[in-house]
PDB file of C-alpha atoms in Angstrom:
ATOM      1  CA  MET A   1       0.000   0.000   0.000  1.00 76.00           C
ATOM      2  CA  GLY A   2       1.341   3.397  -0.981  1.00 94.00           C
ATOM      3  CA  ASP A   3       0.524   6.884   0.262  1.00 95.00           C
ATOM      4  CA  PHE A   4      -1.013   7.803  -3.121  1.00 98.00           C
ATOM      5  CA  ASP A   5      -2.834   4.607  -4.063  1.00 98.00           C
ATOM      6  CA  GLY A   6      -5.669   5.365  -6.480  1.00 95.00           C
ATOM      7  CA  LYS A   7      -4.630   8.979  -6.982  1.00 98.00           C
ATOM      8  CA  VAL A   8      -3.662  10.759 -10.188  1.00 98.00           C
ATOM      9  CA  VAL A   9      -0.860  13.310 -10.498  1.00 98.00           C
ATOM     10  CA  TYR A  10       0.017  15.669 -13.361  1.00 99.00           C
ATOM     11  CA  ILE A  11       3.677  16.715 -13.681  1.00 99.00           C
ATOM     12  CA  THR A  12       5.202  19.114 -16.200  1.00 98.00           C
ATOM     13  CA  GLY A  13       8.856  18.822 -17.207  1.00 98.00           C
ATOM     14  CA  VAL A  14       8.806  15.100 -16.563  1.00 98.00           C
ATOM     15  CA  ALA A  15      11.518  13.875 -18.965  1.00 98.00           C
ATOM     16  CA  ARG A  16      14.438  14.196 -16.562  1.00 98.00           C
ATOM     17  CA  GLY A  17      15.743  15.907 -13.439  1.00 97.00           C
ATOM     18  CA  GLN A  18      13.282  16.851 -10.728  1.00 98.00           C
ATOM     19  CA  GLY A  19      10.226  16.060 -12.838  1.00 98.00           C
ATOM     20  CA  ARG A  20      11.396  12.524 -13.565  1.00 98.00           C
ATOM     21  CA  LYS A  21      12.190  11.862  -9.922  1.00 98.00           C
ATOM     22  CA  HIS A  22       8.769  13.160  -8.829  1.00 98.00           C
ATOM     23  CA  ALA A  23       7.104  10.808 -11.323  1.00 98.00           C
ATOM     24  CA  ILE A  24       9.087   7.822 -10.091  1.00 98.00           C
ATOM     25  CA  ARG A  25       8.428   8.595  -6.447  1.00 98.00           C
ATOM     26  CA  PHE A  26       4.689   9.120  -6.943  1.00 98.00           C
ATOM     27  CA  ALA A  27       4.464   5.875  -8.943  1.00 98.00           C
ATOM     28  CA  ARG A  28       6.293   4.054  -6.155  1.00 98.00           C
ATOM     29  CA  GLU A  29       3.580   5.270  -3.793  1.00 98.00           C
ATOM     30  CA  GLY A  30       0.756   4.035  -6.031  1.00 98.00           C
ATOM     31  CA  ALA A  31      -0.164   7.123  -8.059  1.00 98.00           C
ATOM     32  CA  LYS A  32      -0.974   7.165 -11.748  1.00 98.00           C
ATOM     33  CA  VAL A  33       1.035   9.793 -13.626  1.00 98.00           C
ATOM     34  CA  ILE A  34       0.164  12.194 -16.425  1.00 99.00           C
ATOM     35  CA  GLY A  35       3.307  13.919 -17.664  1.00 98.00           C
ATOM     36  CA  MET A  36       4.658  16.144 -20.395  1.00 98.00           C
ATOM     37  CA  ASP A  37       7.941  17.634 -21.537  1.00 98.00           C
ATOM     38  CA  LEU A  38       9.107  19.724 -24.468  1.00 98.00           C
ATOM     39  CA  CYS A  39      12.040  17.423 -25.351  1.00 98.00           C
ATOM     40  CA  ALA A  40      13.609  20.165 -27.458  1.00 98.00           C
ATOM     41  CA  PRO A  41      15.443  23.463 -26.931  1.00 97.00           C
ATOM     42  CA  PRO A  42      12.992  25.791 -25.118  1.00 97.00           C
ATOM     43  CA  SER A  43      14.862  29.014 -25.889  1.00 97.00           C
ATOM     44  CA  GLU A  44      18.019  30.063 -27.709  1.00 97.00           C
ATOM     45  CA  TYR A  45      19.142  31.690 -24.452  1.00 96.00           C
ATOM     46  CA  VAL A  46      19.362  28.431 -22.512  1.00 96.00           C
ATOM     47  CA  GLY A  47      22.947  27.192 -22.299  1.00 93.00           C
ATOM     48  CA  TYR A  48      22.492  23.689 -20.884  1.00 95.00           C
ATOM     49  CA  LYS A  49      21.430  20.679 -22.949  1.00 96.00           C
ATOM     50  CA  PRO A  50      17.669  20.297 -23.449  1.00 96.00           C
ATOM     51  CA  SER A  51      15.702  17.184 -22.615  1.00 98.00           C
ATOM     52  CA  THR A  52      15.134  14.684 -25.420  1.00 98.00           C
ATOM     53  CA  GLU A  53      12.578  12.136 -26.560  1.00 98.00           C
ATOM     54  CA  ASP A  54      14.906   9.434 -25.232  1.00 98.00           C
ATOM     55  CA  ASP A  55      14.845  11.119 -21.822  1.00 98.00           C
ATOM     56  CA  LEU A  56      11.048  10.995 -21.801  1.00 98.00           C
ATOM     57  CA  ALA A  57      11.074   7.347 -22.866  1.00 98.00           C
ATOM     58  CA  GLN A  58      13.423   6.572 -19.974  1.00 98.00           C
ATOM     59  CA  THR A  59      11.049   8.272 -17.547  1.00 98.00           C
ATOM     60  CA  VAL A  60       8.171   6.137 -18.826  1.00 98.00           C
ATOM     61  CA  GLU A  61      10.302   3.008 -18.449  1.00 98.00           C
ATOM     62  CA  LYS A  62      11.344   3.905 -14.902  1.00 98.00           C
ATOM     63  CA  VAL A  63       7.774   4.684 -13.825  1.00 98.00           C
ATOM     64  CA  ARG A  64       6.547   1.380 -15.206  1.00 98.00           C
ATOM     65  CA  ALA A  65       9.420  -0.406 -13.474  1.00 98.00           C
ATOM     66  CA  GLU A  66       7.887   0.830 -10.200  1.00 97.00           C
ATOM     67  CA  GLY A  67       4.596  -0.762 -11.222  1.00 96.00           C
ATOM     68  CA  GLY A  68       3.120   2.600 -12.147  1.00 97.00           C
ATOM     69  CA  GLU A  69       0.855   3.670 -14.970  1.00 98.00           C
ATOM     70  CA  ILE A  70       1.816   6.742 -16.984  1.00 98.00           C
ATOM     71  CA  LEU A  71       0.552   8.797 -19.898  1.00 98.00           C
ATOM     72  CA  ALA A  72       3.461  10.972 -21.034  1.00 98.00           C
ATOM     73  CA  GLU A  73       3.630  13.099 -24.174  1.00 98.00           C
ATOM     74  CA  ILE A  74       5.809  15.707 -25.837  1.00 98.00           C
ATOM     75  CA  GLY A  75       4.426  19.217 -25.638  1.00 98.00           C
ATOM     76  CA  ASP A  76       4.989  22.794 -24.547  1.00 98.00           C
ATOM     77  CA  VAL A  77       3.689  24.392 -21.336  1.00 98.00           C
ATOM     78  CA  ARG A  78       3.199  27.550 -23.400  1.00 98.00           C
ATOM     79  CA  ASP A  79       0.554  25.674 -25.421  1.00 98.00           C
ATOM     80  CA  LEU A  80      -2.666  25.843 -23.397  1.00 98.00           C
ATOM     81  CA  ALA A  81      -4.664  23.736 -25.868  1.00 98.00           C
ATOM     82  CA  PHE A  82      -2.080  20.953 -25.647  1.00 98.00           C
ATOM     83  CA  GLN A  83      -2.135  20.925 -21.853  1.00 99.00           C
ATOM     84  CA  GLU A  84      -5.929  20.959 -21.725  1.00 98.00           C
ATOM     85  CA  ASP A  85      -6.149  18.053 -24.170  1.00 98.00           C
ATOM     86  CA  LEU A  86      -3.476  15.966 -22.443  1.00 99.00           C
ATOM     87  CA  VAL A  87      -4.944  16.451 -18.985  1.00 99.00           C
ATOM     88  CA  ALA A  88      -8.472  15.689 -20.179  1.00 98.00           C
ATOM     89  CA  ARG A  89      -7.344  12.446 -21.825  1.00 98.00           C
ATOM     90  CA  GLY A  90      -5.266  11.454 -18.827  1.00 98.00           C
ATOM     91  CA  VAL A  91      -8.084  12.081 -16.391  1.00 98.00           C
ATOM     92  CA  GLU A  92     -10.437  10.008 -18.529  1.00 98.00           C
ATOM     93  CA  GLN A  93      -7.890   7.192 -18.854  1.00 98.00           C
ATOM     94  CA  PHE A  94      -7.190   7.064 -15.127  1.00 98.00           C
ATOM     95  CA  GLY A  95     -10.725   7.014 -13.778  1.00 97.00           C
ATOM     96  CA  GLY A  96     -12.029  10.554 -13.896  1.00 97.00           C
ATOM     97  CA  ARG A  97     -10.011  12.189 -11.149  1.00 98.00           C
ATOM     98  CA  LEU A  98      -7.013  14.476 -10.670  1.00 98.00           C
ATOM     99  CA  ASP A  99      -5.566  14.815  -7.179  1.00 98.00           C
ATOM    100  CA  VAL A 100      -2.119  16.393  -7.443  1.00 98.00           C
ATOM    101  CA  VAL A 101      -0.554  18.926  -9.824  1.00 99.00           C
ATOM    102  CA  ILE A 102       3.186  19.635  -9.901  1.00 98.00           C
ATOM    103  CA  ALA A 103       4.124  22.617 -12.098  1.00 98.00           C
ATOM    104  CA  ASN A 104       7.801  21.908 -12.570  1.00 98.00           C
ATOM    105  CA  ALA A 105       8.838  22.777 -16.145  1.00 98.00           C
ATOM    106  CA  GLY A 106      11.056  25.832 -16.299  1.00 98.00           C
ATOM    107  CA  ILE A 107      14.192  27.428 -17.708  1.00 98.00           C
ATOM    108  CA  CYS A 108      17.070  29.506 -16.386  1.00 96.00           C
ATOM    109  CA  ASN A 109      19.429  31.918 -18.120  1.00 95.00           C
ATOM    110  CA  TRP A 110      21.869  34.647 -17.205  1.00 95.00           C
ATOM    111  CA  GLY A 111      22.675  38.310 -17.833  1.00 95.00           C
ATOM    112  CA  LYS A 112      22.538  41.757 -16.291  1.00 96.00           C
ATOM    113  CA  VAL A 113      19.222  43.607 -16.370  1.00 98.00           C
ATOM    114  CA  TRP A 114      20.257  46.101 -19.027  1.00 98.00           C
ATOM    115  CA  GLU A 115      22.212  43.615 -21.140  1.00 97.00           C
ATOM    116  CA  ILE A 116      19.714  40.791 -21.679  1.00 96.00           C
ATOM    117  CA  ASP A 117      17.706  40.619 -24.904  1.00 96.00           C
ATOM    118  CA  GLU A 118      13.991  41.299 -25.025  1.00 98.00           C
ATOM    119  CA  GLN A 119      13.309  37.769 -26.277  1.00 98.00           C
ATOM    120  CA  GLN A 120      15.395  36.305 -23.451  1.00 98.00           C
ATOM    121  CA  TRP A 121      13.137  38.075 -20.965  1.00 98.00           C
ATOM    122  CA  GLN A 122       9.974  37.039 -22.784  1.00 98.00           C
ATOM    123  CA  ASP A 123      10.912  33.379 -23.180  1.00 98.00           C
ATOM    124  CA  THR A 124      11.588  33.065 -19.457  1.00 98.00           C
ATOM    125  CA  ILE A 125       8.352  34.721 -18.388  1.00 98.00           C
ATOM    126  CA  ASP A 126       6.326  32.766 -20.957  1.00 98.00           C
ATOM    127  CA  ILE A 127       7.610  29.411 -19.698  1.00 98.00           C
ATOM    128  CA  ASN A 128       8.221  29.980 -15.985  1.00 98.00           C
ATOM    129  CA  LEU A 129       5.194  32.105 -15.143  1.00 98.00           C
ATOM    130  CA  THR A 130       2.591  32.150 -17.922  1.00 98.00           C
ATOM    131  CA  GLY A 131       3.247  28.447 -18.485  1.00 98.00           C
ATOM    132  CA  TYR A 132       2.418  27.809 -14.830  1.00 98.00           C
ATOM    133  CA  TRP A 133      -0.829  29.734 -15.167  1.00 99.00           C
ATOM    134  CA  LYS A 134      -1.709  27.624 -18.202  1.00 99.00           C
ATOM    135  CA  THR A 135      -0.981  24.489 -16.172  1.00 99.00           C
ATOM    136  CA  LEU A 136      -3.413  25.680 -13.503  1.00 99.00           C
ATOM    137  CA  LYS A 137      -6.042  26.600 -16.072  1.00 99.00           C
ATOM    138  CA  ALA A 138      -5.775  23.151 -17.654  1.00 99.00           C
ATOM    139  CA  THR A 139      -5.955  21.222 -14.382  1.00 99.00           C
ATOM    140  CA  ILE A 140      -8.066  23.012 -11.779  1.00 99.00           C
ATOM    141  CA  PRO A 141     -11.416  22.359 -13.513  1.00 98.00           C
ATOM    142  CA  HIS A 142     -10.746  18.607 -13.317  1.00 98.00           C
ATOM    143  CA  MET A 143      -9.866  18.814  -9.633  1.00 98.00           C
ATOM    144  CA  LEU A 144     -13.056  20.756  -8.962  1.00 98.00           C
ATOM    145  CA  ALA A 145     -15.153  18.287 -10.956  1.00 97.00           C
ATOM    146  CA  ALA A 146     -13.734  15.328  -9.027  1.00 96.00           C
ATOM    147  CA  ASP A 147     -14.511  17.093  -5.720  1.00 97.00           C
ATOM    148  CA  ASN A 148     -11.791  15.184  -3.882  1.00 96.00           C
ATOM    149  CA  GLY A 149      -9.794  18.155  -2.639  1.00 98.00           C
ATOM    150  CA  GLY A 150      -6.151  17.857  -3.582  1.00 98.00           C
ATOM    151  CA  SER A 151      -2.788  19.562  -3.666  1.00 98.00           C
ATOM    152  CA  ILE A 152      -1.010  21.808  -6.167  1.00 99.00           C
ATOM    153  CA  VAL A 153       2.725  22.454  -5.876  1.00 98.00           C
ATOM    154  CA  LEU A 154       4.362  25.160  -7.983  1.00 98.00           C
ATOM    155  CA  VAL A 155       8.138  24.857  -8.160  1.00 98.00           C
ATOM    156  CA  SER A 156       9.633  28.284  -7.523  1.00 98.00           C
ATOM    157  CA  SER A 157      13.208  28.844  -6.350  1.00 97.00           C
ATOM    158  CA  VAL A 158      15.430  30.582  -3.851  1.00 97.00           C
ATOM    159  CA  ALA A 159      15.263  33.296  -6.518  1.00 97.00           C
ATOM    160  CA  GLY A 160      11.516  33.572  -5.896  1.00 98.00           C
ATOM    161  CA  LEU A 161      12.084  34.842  -2.362  1.00 97.00           C
ATOM    162  CA  LYS A 162      15.519  36.452  -2.647  1.00 96.00           C
ATOM    163  CA  ALA A 163      16.289  38.306  -5.869  1.00 94.00           C
ATOM    164  CA  MET A 164      19.465  37.033  -7.473  1.00 93.00           C
ATOM    165  CA  PRO A 165      21.953  39.047  -9.553  1.00 95.00           C
ATOM    166  CA  VAL A 166      22.367  38.223 -13.253  1.00 96.00           C
ATOM    167  CA  GLN A 167      19.047  36.355 -13.139  1.00 96.00           C
ATOM    168  CA  SER A 168      16.466  39.101 -13.521  1.00 97.00           C
ATOM    169  CA  PRO A 169      13.945  37.267 -15.753  1.00 98.00           C
ATOM    170  CA  TYR A 170      14.327  34.089 -13.705  1.00 97.00           C
ATOM    171  CA  SER A 171      13.876  35.910 -10.383  1.00 98.00           C
ATOM    172  CA  ALA A 172      10.943  37.937 -11.714  1.00 98.00           C
ATOM    173  CA  SER A 173       9.204  34.787 -12.962  1.00 98.00           C
ATOM    174  CA  LYS A 174       9.804  32.873  -9.744  1.00 98.00           C
ATOM    175  CA  TYR A 175       8.542  35.762  -7.608  1.00 98.00           C
ATOM    176  CA  GLY A 176       5.484  35.834  -9.859  1.00 98.00           C
ATOM    177  CA  VAL A 177       4.880  32.139  -9.209  1.00 98.00           C
ATOM    178  CA  VAL A 178       4.513  32.923  -5.500  1.00 98.00           C
ATOM    179  CA  GLY A 179       1.790  35.487  -6.169  1.00 98.00           C
ATOM    180  CA  LEU A 180       0.027  33.131  -8.562  1.00 98.00           C
ATOM    181  CA  ALA A 181       0.088  30.301  -6.049  1.00 98.00           C
ATOM    182  CA  GLN A 182      -1.152  32.365  -3.128  1.00 98.00           C
ATOM    183  CA  THR A 183      -4.012  33.805  -5.158  1.00 98.00           C
ATOM    184  CA  ALA A 184      -5.002  30.297  -6.257  1.00 99.00           C
ATOM    185  CA  ALA A 185      -4.769  29.069  -2.663  1.00 99.00           C
ATOM    186  CA  LYS A 186      -7.254  31.723  -1.516  1.00 98.00           C
ATOM    187  CA  GLU A 187      -9.648  30.893  -4.327  1.00 98.00           C
ATOM    188  CA  LEU A 188      -9.435  27.115  -3.883  1.00 98.00           C
ATOM    189  CA  GLY A 189      -9.444  26.812  -0.113  1.00 98.00           C
ATOM    190  CA  GLU A 190     -13.208  26.340   0.047  1.00 98.00           C
ATOM    191  CA  HIS A 191     -12.791  23.353  -2.289  1.00 98.00           C
ATOM    192  CA  ARG A 192     -10.184  21.699  -0.026  1.00 98.00           C
ATOM    193  CA  ILE A 193      -7.483  22.187  -2.640  1.00 98.00           C
ATOM    194  CA  ARG A 194      -4.184  23.380  -1.212  1.00 98.00           C
ATOM    195  CA  VAL A 195      -1.647  25.391  -3.221  1.00 99.00           C
ATOM    196  CA  ASN A 196       1.967  25.864  -2.150  1.00 98.00           C
ATOM    197  CA  THR A 197       5.295  26.877  -3.635  1.00 98.00           C
ATOM    198  CA  ILE A 198       8.558  25.062  -3.111  1.00 98.00           C
ATOM    199  CA  HIS A 199      11.872  26.925  -3.141  1.00 98.00           C
ATOM    200  CA  PRO A 200      14.997  24.864  -3.839  1.00 97.00           C
ATOM    201  CA  TYR A 201      18.574  26.076  -3.946  1.00 95.00           C
ATOM    202  CA  GLY A 202      20.783  24.420  -6.586  1.00 91.00           C
ATOM    203  CA  VAL A 203      19.806  20.878  -7.555  1.00 95.00           C
ATOM    204  CA  LEU A 204      21.918  18.261  -9.316  1.00 93.00           C
ATOM    205  CA  THR A 205      20.163  18.433 -12.670  1.00 95.00           C
ATOM    206  CA  PRO A 206      21.345  19.628 -16.105  1.00 92.00           C
ATOM    207  CA  MET A 207      19.882  23.070 -15.400  1.00 91.00           C
ATOM    208  CA  GLY A 208      21.349  23.282 -11.918  1.00 88.00           C
ATOM    209  CA  ALA A 209      24.761  21.722 -12.376  1.00 88.00           C
ATOM    210  CA  ASP A 210      25.650  21.613 -16.079  1.00 90.00           C
ATOM    211  CA  ASP A 211      25.012  25.132 -17.332  1.00 90.00           C
ATOM    212  CA  PRO A 212      28.192  26.559 -18.913  1.00 89.00           C
ATOM    213  CA  ALA A 213      26.724  30.066 -18.776  1.00 84.00           C
ATOM    214  CA  ALA A 214      26.512  29.843 -14.996  1.00 83.00           C
ATOM    215  CA  HIS A 215      30.150  28.774 -14.757  1.00 78.00           C
ATOM    216  CA  ASP A 216      31.131  31.709 -16.960  1.00 83.00           C
ATOM    217  CA  VAL A 217      29.223  34.141 -14.737  1.00 80.00           C
ATOM    218  CA  PHE A 218      30.878  32.942 -11.553  1.00 77.00           C
ATOM    219  CA  THR A 219      34.311  32.949 -13.176  1.00 86.00           C
ATOM    220  CA  ASN A 220      33.989  36.431 -14.662  1.00 88.00           C
ATOM    221  CA  MET A 221      31.843  38.102 -11.984  1.00 87.00           C
ATOM    222  CA  PRO A 222      33.062  36.699  -8.644  1.00 89.00           C
ATOM    223  CA  GLN A 223      31.575  39.708  -6.826  1.00 91.00           C
ATOM    224  CA  PHE A 224      28.172  38.000  -7.132  1.00 89.00           C
ATOM    225  CA  LEU A 225      29.200  34.680  -5.596  1.00 86.00           C
ATOM    226  CA  PRO A 226      28.192  35.602  -2.009  1.00 87.00           C
ATOM    227  CA  HIS A 227      24.560  35.905  -3.130  1.00 89.00           C
ATOM    228  CA  PHE A 228      24.622  32.254  -4.189  1.00 90.00           C
ATOM    229  CA  THR A 229      26.304  30.798  -1.099  1.00 90.00           C
ATOM    230  CA  PRO A 230      23.989  28.851   1.259  1.00 94.00           C
ATOM    231  CA  ILE A 231      24.415  28.395   5.012  1.00 95.00           C
ATOM    232  CA  LEU A 232      24.885  24.638   4.783  1.00 95.00           C
ATOM    233  CA  GLY A 233      28.073  23.823   2.899  1.00 88.00           C
ATOM    234  CA  MET A 234      26.811  20.513   1.558  1.00 87.00           C
ATOM    235  CA  GLY A 235      26.860  21.110  -2.176  1.00 88.00           C
ATOM    236  CA  MET A 236      23.774  20.902  -4.333  1.00 92.00           C
ATOM    237  CA  ALA A 237      20.621  19.040  -3.389  1.00 95.00           C
ATOM    238  CA  THR A 238      19.680  15.750  -5.012  1.00 96.00           C
ATOM    239  CA  THR A 239      16.426  15.301  -6.872  1.00 97.00           C
ATOM    240  CA  ASP A 240      15.307  12.998  -4.052  1.00 97.00           C
ATOM    241  CA  ASP A 241      15.762  15.874  -1.589  1.00 97.00           C
ATOM    242  CA  ILE A 242      13.265  17.922  -3.568  1.00 98.00           C
ATOM    243  CA  SER A 243      10.874  15.015  -4.116  1.00 98.00           C
ATOM    244  CA  ASP A 244      10.761  14.412  -0.361  1.00 98.00           C
ATOM    245  CA  SER A 245       9.266  17.856   0.090  1.00 98.00           C
ATOM    246  CA  VAL A 246       6.985  17.661  -2.957  1.00 98.00           C
ATOM    247  CA  LEU A 247       5.482  14.373  -1.786  1.00 98.00           C
ATOM    248  CA  PHE A 248       5.008  15.794   1.695  1.00 98.00           C
ATOM    249  CA  LEU A 249       3.122  18.814   0.368  1.00 98.00           C
ATOM    250  CA  ALA A 250       1.005  16.518  -1.806  1.00 98.00           C
ATOM    251  CA  SER A 251       0.161  14.188   1.071  1.00 98.00           C
ATOM    252  CA  ASP A 252      -2.407  14.253   3.835  1.00 96.00           C
ATOM    253  CA  ALA A 253       0.467  14.843   6.277  1.00 97.00           C
ATOM    254  CA  SER A 254       0.423  18.484   5.119  1.00 98.00           C
ATOM    255  CA  ARG A 255      -3.360  18.882   5.116  1.00 97.00           C
ATOM    256  CA  THR A 256      -3.145  22.113   7.149  1.00 98.00           C
ATOM    257  CA  ILE A 257      -0.561  23.749   4.878  1.00 98.00           C
ATOM    258  CA  THR A 258      -1.569  26.070   2.050  1.00 98.00           C
ATOM    259  CA  ALA A 259      -0.325  29.348   0.562  1.00 98.00           C
ATOM    260  CA  SER A 260       3.083  28.532   2.035  1.00 98.00           C
ATOM    261  CA  THR A 261       6.557  29.198   0.678  1.00 98.00           C
ATOM    262  CA  PHE A 262       8.256  25.905   1.495  1.00 97.00           C
ATOM    263  CA  THR A 263      12.027  26.333   1.457  1.00 97.00           C
ATOM    264  CA  VAL A 264      14.392  23.472   0.610  1.00 96.00           C
ATOM    265  CA  ASP A 265      17.400  25.715   0.234  1.00 95.00           C
ATOM    266  CA  MET A 266      20.151  24.895   2.753  1.00 95.00           C
ATOM    267  CA  GLY A 267      19.477  28.301   4.297  1.00 95.00           C
ATOM    268  CA  ALA A 268      20.362  30.208   1.112  1.00 94.00           C
ATOM    269  CA  ILE A 269      17.402  32.572   1.428  1.00 93.00           C
ATOM    270  CA  LYS A 270      18.697  33.835   4.776  1.00 91.00           C
ATOM    271  CA  VAL A 271      22.172  34.771   3.501  1.00 88.00           C
TER     272      VAL A 271
END
C-alpha cells in the first residue's frame, strides 16, 4: 500500500531531473502519472542541454518499473490547448479524477538587467510564469469536478524569495509564481485544494549543475558569488531531496498547509 494509491498526479517537465524523480516517487507510492515535456530546446538563451525524446522514454520506463501507470507526451507548457487536451485524456484514462498537480517545467538563463535581450526576458516569463498559469487553467477544472480536494505544488526557487543578480527574468518569474500560487490558494481553499510553492537552492540536474553560462558568470563576476552561497556547505541538493518535500506537500500529512513558501534551500534565502 502506498501513500497515493488510487490517486492521479500531473507533472510538467517530466523527462528528466526533478520532474522525472517526482514521477518515479509518486508511482512508487501508487499514483498514476500524467506527464509532459518539451524534449527540445525551449529558448536560444538556454545554455544547458535540453531534454530529449529518449529522456522521456526513460522516464516512462522507470515509472513502469515501479509498477506505475503513466501517460506521457511531448508538448509545450506555453501551449494551453495541448495541456488541456493531455490532462483531459489522462483524467479520462485514469478514472475521472485528478488529485495532485506539480508545475515543474522551467528554464534559467543569465545576464545583467540592461544587457539581456527582449526575447530572453519574454521566453523566461512565458515558460516559468505564464506556463504555470496555463498548467493551472488546464488542471483546476478537473480537480473541482472530481470534488476530492487535492494539492497543487508550484516549483519556484530561492530566486523567488531572494532576488538574485544576473538572473532578472528568472527571479521575476519565480517571484510571480509565489503570487500566482497564493491567489489560487485563496480561491481554492473552500474546495479543499491546497496550493503551495517550493523553493529549492541548486539541484543536481542539467539546469542546476551543467550550465556553462553559470560557470562563466561565476568565473567572470566573482563579486556576485556571495549571493549564491547557502548556510549549509553541503553542495547541491539531489532530486530525491526535492521530491521528499513535494510528496510531503502533496500528502495528507500536510493537510493544514496552504499558501506557504516551502524552502528546501540549505538556508540560502537567509544569507
